[in-house]
Tab-separated table of C-alpha atoms and ligand atoms in Angstrom:
chain	number	residue	atom	x	y	z
K	317	MET	CA	39.573	-33.700	7.217
K	318	SER	CA	41.714	-31.847	9.688
K	319	GLN	CA	42.089	-28.252	10.778
K	320	GLU	CA	45.278	-28.065	8.731
K	321	ARG	CA	43.434	-29.102	5.577
K	322	TRP	CA	40.510	-26.722	6.232
K	323	THR	CA	43.006	-23.872	6.600
K	324	GLU	CA	44.822	-24.822	3.383
K	325	VAL	CA	41.536	-24.861	1.478
K	326	ASP	CA	40.483	-21.523	2.996
K	327	ASP	CA	43.835	-20.042	1.949
K	328	TYR	CA	43.446	-21.402	-1.582
K	329	LEU	CA	39.882	-20.075	-1.906
K	330	ALA	CA	40.769	-16.664	-0.495
K	331	ASP	CA	43.654	-16.514	-2.931
K	332	GLN	CA	41.340	-17.288	-5.851
K	333	LEU	CA	38.407	-15.110	-4.830
K	334	ILE	CA	39.710	-12.120	-2.904
K	335	ALA	CA	42.001	-9.487	-4.374
K	336	PRO	CA	45.115	-8.470	-2.430
K	337	ASP	CA	43.988	-5.959	0.176
K	338	PRO	CA	46.756	-3.897	1.799
K	339	VAL	CA	44.213	-2.023	3.953
K	340	LEU	CA	42.779	-5.161	5.545
K	341	ASP	CA	46.318	-6.584	5.906
K	342	ALA	CA	47.308	-3.434	7.819
K	343	VAL	CA	44.169	-3.650	9.961
K	344	LEU	CA	44.953	-7.245	10.927
K	345	ARG	CA	48.563	-6.281	11.709
K	346	ALA	CA	47.421	-3.376	13.894
K	347	SER	CA	44.984	-5.677	15.710
K	348	ALA	CA	47.728	-8.267	16.304
K	349	ASP	CA	50.141	-5.567	17.521
K	350	ALA	CA	47.471	-4.384	19.983
K	351	GLU	CA	47.114	-8.008	21.146
K	352	LEU	CA	43.430	-8.213	20.384
K	353	PRO	CA	42.045	-11.758	20.400
K	354	VAL	CA	42.295	-13.264	16.916
K	355	ILE	CA	38.600	-14.055	16.546
K	356	GLN	CA	37.553	-11.829	13.664
K	357	VAL	CA	35.682	-13.405	10.762
K	358	SER	CA	37.866	-15.041	8.129
K	359	ALA	CA	38.525	-13.234	4.864
K	360	LEU	CA	36.052	-15.478	3.051
K	361	GLN	CA	33.414	-14.860	5.721
K	362	GLY	CA	34.112	-11.118	5.546
K	363	LYS	CA	33.520	-11.250	1.830
K	364	LEU	CA	30.300	-13.194	2.433
K	365	LEU	CA	29.095	-10.396	4.734
K	366	TRP	CA	30.014	-7.813	2.092
K	367	LEU	CA	28.258	-9.832	-0.593
K	368	LEU	CA	25.064	-10.317	1.420
K	369	ALA	CA	24.901	-6.649	2.435
K	370	ARG	CA	25.505	-5.656	-1.174
K	371	ALA	CA	22.874	-8.073	-2.509
K	372	GLN	CA	20.507	-6.717	0.110
K	373	GLY	CA	21.123	-3.155	-1.148
K	374	ALA	CA	21.725	-2.222	2.471
K	375	SER	CA	22.179	1.457	3.252
K	376	ARG	CA	21.824	1.048	7.015
K	377	ILE	CA	23.798	-1.669	8.749
K	378	LEU	CA	23.957	-2.601	12.428
K	379	GLU	CA	26.818	-4.647	13.897
K	380	ILE	CA	26.997	-6.019	17.418
K	381	GLY	CA	30.618	-6.761	18.391
K	382	THR	CA	33.227	-4.581	16.648
K	383	LEU	CA	36.582	-5.866	17.947
K	384	GLY	CA	39.214	-4.141	15.740
K	385	GLY	CA	36.732	-3.360	12.975
K	386	TYR	CA	37.706	-6.085	10.497
K	387	SER	CA	34.148	-7.292	9.788
K	388	THR	CA	33.017	-3.668	10.137
K	389	ILE	CA	35.219	-2.686	7.190
K	390	TRP	CA	33.926	-5.532	5.013
K	391	LEU	CA	30.351	-4.476	5.797
K	392	ALA	CA	30.890	-0.723	5.466
K	393	ARG	CA	32.415	-1.259	2.021
K	394	ALA	CA	29.019	-2.547	0.887
K	395	LEU	CA	27.360	0.775	1.741
K	396	PRO	CA	26.550	3.520	-0.734
K	397	SER	CA	28.410	6.783	-0.053
K	398	ASP	CA	25.471	8.135	1.964
K	399	GLY	CA	25.020	4.863	3.861
K	400	ARG	CA	25.549	4.368	7.561
K	401	LEU	CA	26.810	1.618	9.832
K	402	VAL	CA	26.480	1.549	13.614
K	403	SER	CA	28.760	-0.923	15.408
K	404	LEU	CA	28.375	-1.684	19.113
K	405	GLU	CA	31.393	-2.542	21.267
K	406	LEU	CA	31.797	-3.036	25.012
K	407	ASP	CA	35.562	-2.607	25.269
K	408	PRO	CA	36.774	1.009	24.816
K	409	ALA	CA	40.229	-0.178	23.717
K	410	HIS	CA	38.700	-2.323	20.964
K	411	ALA	CA	36.495	0.576	19.874
K	412	GLU	CA	39.430	2.971	19.782
K	413	LEU	CA	41.490	0.684	17.570
K	414	ALA	CA	38.465	0.007	15.357
K	415	ARG	CA	37.995	3.742	14.847
K	416	ALA	CA	41.655	4.113	13.877
K	417	ASN	CA	41.344	1.147	11.494
K	418	LEU	CA	38.181	2.594	9.946
K	419	THR	CA	40.004	5.855	9.371
K	420	VAL	CA	42.829	3.988	7.614
K	421	ALA	CA	40.169	2.296	5.474
K	422	GLY	CA	38.613	5.677	4.573
K	423	LEU	CA	35.273	4.695	6.118
K	424	ALA	CA	35.187	6.779	9.297
K	425	ASP	CA	32.537	9.111	7.845
K	426	ARG	CA	30.054	6.270	7.420
K	427	VAL	CA	30.628	4.322	10.616
K	428	GLU	CA	29.768	5.076	14.213
K	429	VAL	CA	31.373	2.839	16.848
K	430	ARG	CA	29.290	3.071	20.012
K	431	ILE	CA	30.931	2.063	23.275
K	432	GLY	CA	28.969	0.235	25.968
K	433	PRO	CA	27.115	-2.991	26.673
K	434	ALA	CA	25.255	-3.763	23.449
K	435	LEU	CA	22.003	-4.473	25.293
K	436	GLU	CA	22.038	-0.870	26.533
K	437	SER	CA	23.048	0.619	23.189
K	438	LEU	CA	20.306	-1.357	21.449
K	439	SER	CA	17.698	-0.172	23.949
K	440	GLU	CA	18.836	3.400	23.329
K	441	LEU	CA	18.625	2.977	19.565
K	442	ARG	CA	15.131	1.576	19.986
K	443	ALA	CA	14.050	4.341	22.384
K	444	HIS	CA	15.214	6.978	19.910
K	445	GLY	CA	13.022	5.280	17.329
K	446	GLY	CA	13.139	5.838	13.629
K	447	GLU	CA	16.214	4.069	12.336
K	448	ARG	CA	15.406	0.772	10.662
K	449	PHE	CA	18.369	-1.324	9.621
K	450	ASP	CA	18.524	-3.320	6.377
K	451	PHE	CA	21.227	-5.700	7.566
K	452	VAL	CA	22.398	-6.791	11.022
K	453	PHE	CA	25.513	-8.777	11.999
K	454	ILE	CA	25.476	-10.246	15.509
K	455	ASP	CA	28.946	-11.251	16.740
K	456	ALA	CA	29.420	-10.295	20.416
K	457	ASP	CA	28.890	-12.343	23.603
K	458	LYS	CA	27.049	-15.514	22.635
K	459	ALA	CA	24.977	-15.882	25.819
K	460	ALA	CA	23.015	-12.781	24.820
K	461	ILE	CA	22.260	-13.858	21.229
K	462	PRO	CA	18.497	-14.332	21.863
K	463	SER	CA	18.226	-10.822	23.334
K	464	TYR	CA	20.290	-9.362	20.502
K	465	VAL	CA	18.069	-11.002	17.906
K	466	GLU	CA	14.939	-9.748	19.639
K	467	LEU	CA	16.217	-6.166	19.845
K	468	ALA	CA	17.596	-6.320	16.302
K	469	VAL	CA	14.164	-7.358	15.028
K	470	ASP	CA	12.665	-4.315	16.746
K	471	LEU	CA	15.148	-2.219	14.751
K	472	SER	CA	14.357	-4.033	11.496
K	473	ARG	CA	11.769	-3.918	8.704
K	474	PRO	CA	10.234	-6.786	6.722
K	475	GLY	CA	13.088	-7.855	4.457
K	476	THR	CA	15.928	-7.142	6.885
K	477	LEU	CA	18.585	-9.861	6.950
K	478	ILE	CA	20.197	-10.742	10.283
K	479	VAL	CA	23.407	-12.814	10.288
K	480	VAL	CA	24.547	-14.451	13.531
K	481	ASP	CA	28.112	-15.744	13.910
K	482	ASN	CA	29.295	-18.740	15.932
K	483	VAL	CA	26.073	-20.715	16.164
K	484	VAL	CA	27.581	-24.228	15.977
K	485	ARG	CA	30.772	-24.007	18.080
K	486	ALA	CA	32.436	-27.228	16.899
K	487	GLY	CA	29.198	-29.101	17.566
K	488	GLU	CA	28.955	-28.041	21.212
K	489	VAL	CA	25.495	-26.765	20.293
K	490	LEU	CA	24.295	-30.390	20.579
K	491	ASP	CA	25.008	-30.508	24.306
K	492	ALA	CA	21.706	-29.684	26.000
K	493	ALA	CA	23.314	-30.052	29.418
K	494	SER	CA	26.263	-27.798	28.623
K	495	PRO	CA	27.325	-25.581	31.536
K	496	ASN	CA	28.684	-23.114	28.969
K	497	ALA	CA	26.544	-19.950	28.854
K	498	ASP	CA	27.558	-19.349	25.229
K	499	VAL	CA	26.219	-22.750	24.196
K	500	GLN	CA	23.015	-22.182	26.155
K	501	GLY	CA	22.611	-18.798	24.451
K	502	ILE	CA	22.888	-20.425	21.038
K	503	ARG	CA	20.434	-23.181	21.994
K	504	ALA	CA	17.995	-20.547	23.309
K	505	PHE	CA	18.337	-18.749	19.967
K	506	TYR	CA	17.233	-21.897	18.100
K	507	ALA	CA	14.375	-22.459	20.554
K	508	MET	CA	13.274	-18.887	19.977
K	509	MET	CA	13.317	-19.312	16.187
K	510	ALA	CA	10.763	-22.089	16.541
K	511	THR	CA	8.359	-19.689	18.258
K	512	ARG	CA	8.651	-16.702	15.911
K	513	ASN	CA	6.290	-16.593	12.934
K	514	ASP	CA	7.842	-13.305	11.812
K	515	LEU	CA	11.318	-14.804	11.309
K	516	GLU	CA	12.674	-17.525	9.025
K	517	ALA	CA	16.142	-18.870	9.626
K	518	THR	CA	18.721	-21.338	8.448
K	519	THR	CA	22.257	-22.150	9.558
K	520	ILE	CA	25.171	-23.128	7.362
K	521	GLN	CA	27.888	-25.074	9.131
K	522	THR	CA	31.332	-23.804	8.262
K	523	VAL	CA	34.862	-25.200	8.359
K	524	GLY	CA	37.968	-23.189	7.594
K	525	THR	CA	40.619	-21.152	9.350
K	526	LYS	CA	38.247	-20.695	12.285
K	527	GLY	CA	37.586	-24.384	12.801
K	528	HIS	CA	34.092	-25.861	12.728
K	529	ASP	CA	31.336	-23.368	13.408
K	530	GLY	CA	28.293	-21.888	11.686
K	531	LEU	CA	26.529	-18.788	10.501
K	532	ALA	CA	22.788	-18.322	10.956
K	533	LEU	CA	20.853	-16.292	8.411
K	534	VAL	CA	17.598	-14.888	9.752
K	535	LEU	CA	15.138	-13.153	7.463
K	536	VAL	CA	12.626	-10.785	9.024
K	537	THR	CA	9.509	-11.715	7.053
K	538	GLY	CA	7.102	-9.731	9.211
K	539	ASP	CA	4.545	-12.513	8.670
K	540	THR	CA	2.069	-12.845	11.482
K	541	GLU	CA	1.307	-16.547	11.017
N	218	LIG	N1	32.859	-8.785	14.506
N	218	LIG	C1	34.304	-8.781	14.785
N	218	LIG	C2	34.649	-9.728	15.913
N	218	LIG	C3	33.918	-9.442	17.178
N	218	LIG	S1	34.628	-10.328	18.556
N	218	LIG	C4	35.011	-9.225	13.521
N	218	LIG	O1	34.621	-10.249	12.947
N	218	LIG	O2	35.978	-8.552	13.097
N	218	LIG	C5	33.426	-9.977	19.786
N	218	LIG	C6	33.463	-8.526	20.294
N	218	LIG	O3	32.292	-8.353	21.076
N	218	LIG	C7	34.662	-8.209	21.199
N	218	LIG	O4	35.336	-7.055	20.750
N	218	LIG	C8	34.023	-7.979	22.560
N	218	LIG	O5	34.680	-6.975	23.324
N	218	LIG	C9	32.622	-7.529	22.176
N	218	LIG	N2	31.618	-7.731	23.231
N	218	LIG	C10	31.567	-8.709	24.161
N	218	LIG	N3	30.512	-8.541	24.964
N	218	LIG	C11	29.878	-7.419	24.540
N	218	LIG	C12	28.730	-6.706	24.974
N	218	LIG	N4	28.006	-7.116	26.020
N	218	LIG	N5	28.374	-5.595	24.314
N	218	LIG	C13	29.090	-5.168	23.235
N	218	LIG	N6	30.186	-5.793	22.788
N	218	LIG	C14	30.581	-6.903	23.424
N	219	LIG	C1	35.057	-16.308	19.804
N	219	LIG	C2	34.195	-15.292	19.447
N	219	LIG	C3	33.845	-15.120	18.119
N	219	LIG	O1	32.995	-14.143	17.718
N	219	LIG	C4	34.364	-15.944	17.158
N	219	LIG	O2	33.987	-15.741	15.857
N	219	LIG	C5	35.230	-16.965	17.498
N	219	LIG	C6	35.584	-17.147	18.841
N	219	LIG	C7	35.427	-16.502	21.221
N	219	LIG	O3	34.987	-15.685	22.033
N	219	LIG	O4	36.138	-17.445	21.507
N	220	LIG	MG1	32.426	-14.389	15.672
């Protein structure tokens, strides 16, 4: 199987399973026009996020890594009308376009895009206490995944589902000696999972328009042993 074939199958599946979506088409066009990197989740992965958040009955969603707001829109569409999504983004230009895209999607009232290094924004959210998220999507810089998971768990409740993107990286995850900080971040995430009795995780490897990668699903069980 080749990349070309994976893409053809993704296109076929998206065609079968996802209704035409002029809003998301416009969002992707706006992101391309602004020359954002084309690294958003695929349509099928976006629908998976929507489906999981919906199945979870999530009314509070946290996202780390907004880019142009493509995954944000999929997730925010799973919210009830009084639901809330907070998305954390380092790059002000990305955040600005995401806000515009969320407005086009009619979701601006439910979504807050917070600008700054996510580690800082997460610490602030934690310091201000209170808000417990039902669903978390981690998709920013990969080296910091272990820290993001740890902080996300502090902002979670038993039953919260945390999804982490890009946890296979075409198999690079196997390379223990990798000089790549992203790969080491992913490996540290798996090492951390082995030590946490309060979390249960699995990873599904994925192929498709985005090549060979994987999504980790982490359930906050809250169990102490
Ligand atoms: N979730 C998006 C894609 C996110 S791409 C989607 O699927 O549509 C990763 C994003 O994380 C980029 O916009 C990048 O600017 C942002 N990012 C990188 N490092 C970050 C950091 N330290 N804090 C917050 N955001 C960061
Ligand atoms: C990259 C980042 C992502 O979040 C992704 O899904 C694919 C690629 C990247 O930085 O290359
Ligand atoms: Mg990603």
